[in-house]
Amino acid sequence: MKIMVVGGGGREHAIIKKIKENPEVTEIFALPGNGGMAKVATLVSIGATDIDGIVNFAKENGIDYAVVAPDDPLVLGCVDRLEEIGIPCFGPRANAAIIEGSKVFSKNLMKKYNIPTAKYEVFSDMEKALSYLDTAPIPTVIKADGLALGKGVIIAFTLEEAKDAVKSMMLDKAFGKSGDNIVIEEFLEGPEVSVLAFTDGKTVKPMVSSMDHKRIGDNDTGLNTGGMGTIAPNPYYTKEVADRCMKEIFLPTINAMNEEGRTFKGCLYFGLMITKDGPKVIEYNCRFGDPETQVVLPLLESDLLTVMKAVTEEKLAETEVKFSPKSACCVITASKGYPTAYEKGYEITFTDEALAATFVAGAKEENGKLVTWGGRVTGTTAVADTLEAAIKEAYRLSDGVKFEGAYRRSDIGKRALQAK
Ligand code: AMP
Ligand code: GLY
């Protein structure tokens, strides 16, 4: 079976490695992939948002099954286009991917169907947004409506910061058209949990829970990033919380999407905050999280491709999705300076055991060498019987990933350990 995976980061590397475990798979194409996955996939230099290019490639190469991993091609309707030419896909259609593509859509959905989330107001007029802030409780949270490379959320701790955030989105267009509409919402507090869930629109099967570490600095300080490391399972996601989430959030969301004529099939990512009033949705993503995938999939004991195809064929109810009871930790190694300006092109070297445990994100092959080519360069994952052991091992293995200016947080998993 010939598989095509759209995307090119550490998440896609983790997906490809797992899919490759299925003995029926003969070849995996990564569009565009990256130099670090050349051993497990055939790299095809077609960008993840080049929908025409992706569709033509699939047609010309007899692709049997496609996985569309990143948000942009999903929101752009990549799955719809591939389905039109008869290629079965894993991932939601555009009309369901909007759950991530528009924050205004997802907030209105939650309000309409009583799904717990932060209280909010929507604005398309800057003056109205600014005068609303004069009466809003501070801290407050300002969100651009559309996709903004994970940077469209600003938490304002003073009125001035809040007003600056509104102006940067609506006047200076810091996120382009994504800032035409904004959401201003209540600031929530509590530990965060990421839950990725398989759903075929009828059944929802949550994967093992995880915890991201979004800030660049230790102890959650400094700028927001795409994620500097993850652990799974998340100790704040107790059985009681999980039961509540299923009843109050997961099933109501699937049903709400069906009700709206936007059946969601694929991986639905619930970004949750466990507040004192119970779990609330911070955000939905229409895809696997990055770097959550790098700890969740190594714990999946069922065959990933079988589960994905069950989602496509709407047979998830009768398909087993089993996770190991072990723990996992992924430590990201980033370029010095990330998430602001950083240099590229430094050679990356690995010890053998680090290479085997590492998912490559921001790298490319140049003259037979792997060089840095992005902010987050690699993610190194270890699985162990306890979270403590997984963290220790992930750090030991990460030390075997070397390049000029390599930066890692030193406290991935520390907060989770304190929860126990
Ligand atoms: P996002 O880009 O939607 O993933 O949001 C980035 C981060 O902002 C989240 O992981 C939370 O830590 C934080 N955040 C978003 N919304 C809220 C909120 N209403 N209250 C507190 N923190 C929030
Ligand atoms: N790690 C957060 C995300 O994938 O959006």
XYZ file of C-alpha atoms and ligand atoms in Angstrom:
448
model
C 0.000 0.000 0.000
C 1.295 3.458 -0.956
C 0.778 6.134 1.672
C 1.135 9.894 1.382
C 1.656 12.112 4.432
C 1.217 15.858 3.976
C 3.397 17.959 6.290
C 7.030 18.254 7.215
C 7.640 18.524 10.957
C 8.360 16.363 13.980
C 4.700 15.399 14.214
C 4.767 14.028 10.668
C 7.993 12.147 11.414
C 6.253 10.490 14.388
C 3.170 9.656 12.283
C 5.278 8.177 9.482
C 7.392 6.037 11.835
C 4.234 4.619 13.368
C 2.455 4.006 10.049
C 5.530 2.179 8.809
C 4.956 -0.511 11.438
C 2.041 -1.809 9.329
C 3.382 -4.673 7.144
C 1.084 -3.797 4.239
C 2.755 -0.429 3.729
C 5.176 -0.527 0.802
C 6.113 3.147 0.469
C 5.465 6.387 2.301
C 5.775 9.746 0.564
C 6.231 12.868 2.684
C 5.083 16.172 1.131
C 7.401 17.953 1.725
C 8.776 16.064 4.753
C 12.275 17.079 5.834
C 15.804 15.758 5.476
C 15.615 14.081 8.875
C 12.954 11.629 7.724
C 14.630 10.514 4.508
C 15.259 7.058 6.000
C 11.572 6.338 6.612
C 9.902 8.219 3.754
C 10.424 9.335 0.173
C 10.638 13.112 0.241
C 8.630 14.984 -2.377
C 9.253 18.710 -2.671
C 5.641 19.821 -2.797
C 4.661 22.254 -0.045
C 1.887 21.370 2.403
C -0.299 24.257 1.166
C 0.164 23.522 -2.547
C -3.185 21.733 -2.796
C -3.107 21.395 -6.620
C 0.406 19.966 -6.412
C -0.630 17.481 -3.693
C -3.706 16.320 -5.621
C -1.743 15.879 -8.866
C 0.982 13.949 -7.094
C -1.560 11.608 -5.495
C -3.264 10.991 -8.834
C -0.046 10.363 -10.744
C 1.504 8.081 -8.147
C -1.375 5.763 -7.321
C -1.619 6.766 -3.676
C -3.880 4.389 -1.724
C -4.308 6.436 1.449
C -3.461 9.998 2.471
C -2.864 11.572 5.873
C -3.156 15.350 5.939
C -1.475 16.416 9.169
C -1.086 20.241 9.374
C -3.845 22.795 9.941
C -3.382 24.926 6.802
C -4.023 22.269 4.133
C -6.957 20.942 6.182
C -8.502 24.399 6.407
C -7.796 24.902 2.683
C -9.807 21.786 1.814
C -7.021 19.344 0.930
C -9.093 16.368 2.139
C -12.135 17.460 0.113
C -10.002 17.682 -3.029
C -8.349 14.289 -2.494
C -11.702 12.648 -1.799
C -13.048 14.103 -5.041
C -10.517 12.031 -6.957
C -11.323 8.954 -4.876
C -8.401 8.910 -2.449
C -9.378 7.928 1.103
C -7.932 10.338 3.657
C -7.317 10.814 7.347
C -8.280 14.352 8.354
C -11.385 16.538 8.455
C -12.926 18.259 5.453
C -12.693 22.052 5.267
C -16.185 22.549 6.659
C -15.122 20.733 9.856
C -11.518 22.020 10.001
C -13.076 25.435 10.642
C -13.253 24.338 14.295
C -9.571 25.352 14.380
C -9.598 27.719 11.392
C -11.947 30.208 13.043
C -11.939 30.989 16.750
C -15.169 32.929 16.301
C -16.758 29.769 14.873
C -15.506 27.536 17.680
C -16.488 29.958 20.452
C -19.989 30.388 18.990
C -20.303 26.604 18.652
C -19.426 26.102 22.309
C -21.865 28.786 23.415
C -24.706 27.365 21.288
C -24.196 23.803 22.572
C -23.301 24.629 26.201
C -19.756 23.286 26.007
C -17.720 24.760 28.891
C -15.271 27.462 27.758
C -14.116 30.941 28.789
C -16.736 33.706 28.527
C -16.106 35.893 25.492
C -17.134 38.667 23.122
C -16.438 38.915 19.368
C -15.440 42.172 17.660
C -14.991 43.262 14.061
C -14.773 46.960 14.952
C -11.615 48.163 16.700
C -13.178 51.125 18.509
C -15.851 48.871 20.006
C -13.209 46.366 21.094
C -11.157 49.119 22.743
C -14.074 50.586 24.660
C -15.202 47.103 25.749
C -11.758 46.615 27.297
C -12.364 49.579 29.611
C -15.016 47.508 31.363
C -13.465 44.019 30.988
C -11.741 42.246 33.875
C -7.928 42.189 33.624
C -6.014 39.924 32.908
C -7.817 39.290 29.668
C -7.114 37.202 26.587
C -7.157 38.536 23.014
C -7.350 36.074 20.121
C -7.150 36.622 16.372
C -9.971 34.769 14.616
C -7.971 32.864 12.010
C -4.829 30.741 11.876
C -1.784 32.680 13.073
C 1.008 30.089 13.316
C 0.092 29.489 16.947
C 0.885 33.122 17.792
C -2.562 34.688 17.603
C -3.229 34.581 21.345
C -2.133 37.385 23.653
C -2.646 37.276 27.400
C -2.771 40.866 28.643
C -1.974 41.566 32.272
C -2.686 45.314 32.051
C -5.297 47.389 30.222
C -2.534 48.969 28.158
C -1.223 45.582 27.003
C -4.761 44.552 26.091
C -5.304 47.683 24.004
C -1.932 47.251 22.294
C -2.849 43.667 21.434
C -6.158 44.733 19.880
C -4.412 47.451 17.865
C -1.655 45.112 16.684
C -4.256 42.661 15.372
C -6.888 45.047 14.004
C -4.888 48.118 12.981
C -1.352 46.901 12.247
C -2.666 43.560 10.942
C 0.065 41.598 12.715
C -1.662 38.377 11.600
C -3.084 39.671 8.317
C -6.742 38.889 7.678
C -6.768 36.562 10.704
C -7.133 39.722 12.793
C -10.179 41.151 10.977
C -12.291 39.617 13.703
C -11.075 39.084 17.243
C -12.252 37.303 20.354
C -11.752 38.885 23.766
C -12.194 36.309 26.478
C -12.066 35.615 30.169
C -8.675 34.630 31.597
C -8.865 31.119 33.038
C -6.519 29.504 35.511
C -5.524 25.924 36.161
C -3.335 23.192 34.755
C -3.550 22.611 31.005
C -4.167 19.228 29.434
C -4.029 18.274 25.760
C -6.281 15.428 24.666
C -6.057 14.177 21.100
C -9.004 12.037 20.092
C -9.790 9.821 17.138
C -13.303 10.360 15.871
C -15.276 9.167 12.870
C -18.162 11.485 13.644
C -20.059 8.794 15.557
C -17.605 7.471 18.113
C -14.862 9.335 19.920
C -11.829 7.493 21.297
C -9.488 9.773 23.238
C -5.779 9.026 23.134
C -3.551 9.147 26.191
C -3.527 12.697 27.643
C -0.465 14.922 27.439
C 1.015 18.214 28.610
C 2.777 20.727 26.369
C 5.337 23.292 27.562
C 4.704 26.339 25.405
C 7.054 28.973 26.795
C 10.655 29.227 25.697
C 12.144 29.474 29.201
C 12.297 27.239 32.248
C 9.452 27.575 34.752
C 7.137 28.707 31.938
C 8.806 32.058 31.373
C 9.466 34.089 28.218
C 7.793 34.034 24.821
C 5.292 31.500 23.543
C 6.622 28.869 21.138
C 5.155 26.027 19.116
C 5.935 23.807 22.136
C 9.253 23.001 23.807
C 8.454 19.547 25.109
C 5.680 17.223 26.187
C 4.905 14.457 28.647
C 2.207 11.792 28.669
C 0.039 10.858 30.409
C -0.842 14.161 32.065
C -1.276 13.555 35.833
C -3.905 16.317 36.093
C -6.139 14.310 33.780
C -7.569 11.977 36.376
C -10.254 9.376 35.731
C -12.832 11.750 37.173
C -11.734 14.617 34.894
C -11.672 12.255 31.901
C -15.241 11.120 32.588
C -16.423 14.707 32.858
C -14.621 15.652 29.635
C -16.251 12.806 27.741
C -19.707 13.785 28.967
C -19.448 17.581 28.960
C -16.969 18.243 26.136
C -15.978 15.416 23.770
C -19.372 13.909 22.913
C -21.170 17.280 22.889
C -18.560 18.629 20.448
C -18.907 15.689 18.048
C -22.689 15.954 18.244
C -22.597 19.734 17.764
C -20.514 19.367 14.607
C -22.947 16.765 13.257
C -25.856 19.011 14.135
C -24.234 21.848 12.165
C -23.765 19.587 9.129
C -19.984 19.635 9.667
C -19.211 16.063 10.724
C -15.646 15.912 12.019
C -13.564 12.878 11.025
C -9.906 12.643 11.959
C -7.968 13.681 15.037
C -9.696 16.319 17.127
C -7.395 18.021 19.600
C -8.953 19.367 22.785
C -6.824 22.000 24.528
C -8.287 21.964 28.030
C -7.835 23.871 31.242
C -8.796 22.151 34.486
C -10.288 25.107 36.352
C -11.786 25.048 39.814
C -15.181 24.933 38.090
C -14.189 21.878 36.069
C -12.590 21.262 32.675
C -13.042 23.976 30.038
C -12.023 24.181 26.391
C -9.207 26.635 25.667
C -8.978 25.719 22.011
C -9.750 23.050 19.454
C -7.261 21.939 16.826
C -8.394 19.966 13.795
C -5.265 17.759 13.805
C -2.614 15.990 15.831
C -0.693 18.378 18.111
C 2.998 19.048 17.748
C 4.894 18.023 19.930
C 2.043 16.099 21.644
C 2.106 13.484 18.867
C 5.741 12.751 19.671
C 4.727 11.402 23.111
C 1.266 10.050 22.314
C 2.044 7.845 19.312
C 5.026 6.082 20.910
C 2.550 4.900 23.579
C -0.010 3.634 21.035
C -0.044 -0.154 21.028
C -2.690 -0.552 18.313
C -1.720 -0.256 14.669
C -2.025 3.423 13.668
C -2.925 2.864 10.028
C -5.692 0.423 11.009
C -7.155 2.999 13.394
C -6.870 5.788 10.808
C -8.631 3.706 8.181
C -11.349 2.821 10.683
C -11.922 6.553 11.154
C -12.187 7.067 7.393
C -14.559 4.113 7.015
C -16.577 5.115 10.099
C -15.795 1.859 11.884
C -14.085 3.314 14.922
C -16.632 1.797 17.350
C -15.475 -1.725 16.532
C -11.757 -0.914 16.316
C -9.478 -1.232 19.311
C -7.402 1.833 20.270
C -5.061 0.687 22.992
C -2.352 2.635 24.800
C 0.549 1.413 26.894
C 0.323 2.198 30.622
C 3.883 3.570 30.465
C 4.943 7.237 30.393
C 6.683 9.265 27.696
C 8.633 12.510 27.563
C 9.722 14.488 24.489
C 12.395 17.180 24.789
C 12.657 19.692 21.940
C 16.053 20.964 20.873
C 15.737 24.410 19.281
C 17.949 26.904 17.477
C 19.480 29.617 19.656
C 17.284 32.734 19.446
C 14.018 30.896 18.679
C 11.112 31.944 18.803
C 12.498 35.228 17.469
C 15.408 35.478 15.006
C 17.789 32.518 14.730
C 20.489 31.329 12.360
C 20.171 28.252 10.152
C 22.495 25.851 8.398
C 24.450 24.303 11.306
C 25.317 20.631 11.003
C 23.351 18.321 13.309
C 24.993 15.177 14.669
C 23.449 12.343 16.646
C 24.660 9.432 18.687
C 23.057 6.217 17.362
C 20.661 5.918 20.274
C 19.700 9.602 20.060
C 19.003 9.219 16.335
C 16.696 6.279 16.963
C 14.736 8.247 19.581
C 14.514 11.548 17.688
C 11.826 13.040 15.471
C 13.269 15.683 13.176
C 11.407 18.941 12.530
C 13.442 21.948 11.351
C 16.240 20.389 9.330
C 17.265 19.711 5.761
C 19.844 17.671 3.964
C 22.708 19.607 2.386
C 25.663 17.901 0.710
C 24.937 14.660 2.521
C 24.742 16.342 5.917
C 21.718 17.185 8.019
C 21.661 20.891 8.895
C 19.373 23.025 11.040
C 16.604 24.720 9.049
C 14.001 25.850 11.570
C 13.393 27.079 15.090
C 12.418 23.790 16.634
C 14.965 21.390 15.190
C 14.378 18.012 16.833
C 12.265 16.276 19.469
C 13.735 13.348 21.373
C 11.311 10.946 23.028
C 11.815 8.308 25.710
C 9.251 5.829 27.021
C 9.646 4.302 30.500
C 7.672 2.709 33.312
C 7.424 5.952 35.240
C 7.238 9.599 34.212
C 10.351 10.341 36.227
C 12.346 7.703 34.360
C 11.000 8.850 30.975
C 12.063 12.443 31.671
C 15.533 11.391 32.776
C 16.005 9.189 29.738
C 14.663 11.811 27.287
C 17.227 14.299 28.618
C 20.042 11.745 28.513
C 19.196 10.907 24.880
C 18.779 14.589 23.909
C 22.358 15.199 24.964
C 23.295 13.071 21.959
C 21.720 15.638 19.580
C 24.326 18.288 18.856
C 24.549 21.452 16.764
C 25.864 24.979 17.211
C 23.606 26.958 19.550
C 21.368 24.012 20.478
C 18.879 25.076 23.172
C 16.599 22.985 25.384
C 14.435 23.789 28.353
C 15.778 21.937 31.351
C 12.458 21.415 33.161
C 10.175 19.486 30.801
C 7.890 17.374 32.991
C 8.829 19.085 36.251
C 5.371 20.516 36.824
C 3.764 17.158 36.054
C 5.979 15.440 38.611
C 4.883 17.965 41.239
C 1.242 17.096 40.571
C 1.708 13.596 41.911
P -3.373 28.801 21.734
O -2.517 29.564 20.777
O -4.830 28.898 21.455
O -2.834 27.411 21.936
O -3.192 29.495 23.137
C -1.924 29.611 23.668
C -1.978 29.515 25.138
O -2.622 30.666 25.665
C -2.771 28.355 25.703
O -2.064 27.165 25.720
C -3.034 28.865 27.105
O -1.891 28.669 27.914
C -3.212 30.346 26.910
N -4.612 30.707 26.889
C -5.461 30.722 25.838
N -6.682 31.099 26.218
C -6.635 31.336 27.548
C -7.592 31.758 28.538
N -8.846 32.053 28.210
N -7.166 31.895 29.799
C -5.887 31.643 30.136
N -4.939 31.248 29.266
C -5.306 31.090 27.986
N 1.265 21.869 20.706
C 0.168 22.666 20.368
C -0.319 22.540 18.994
O 0.006 21.611 18.276
O -1.058 23.407 18.565
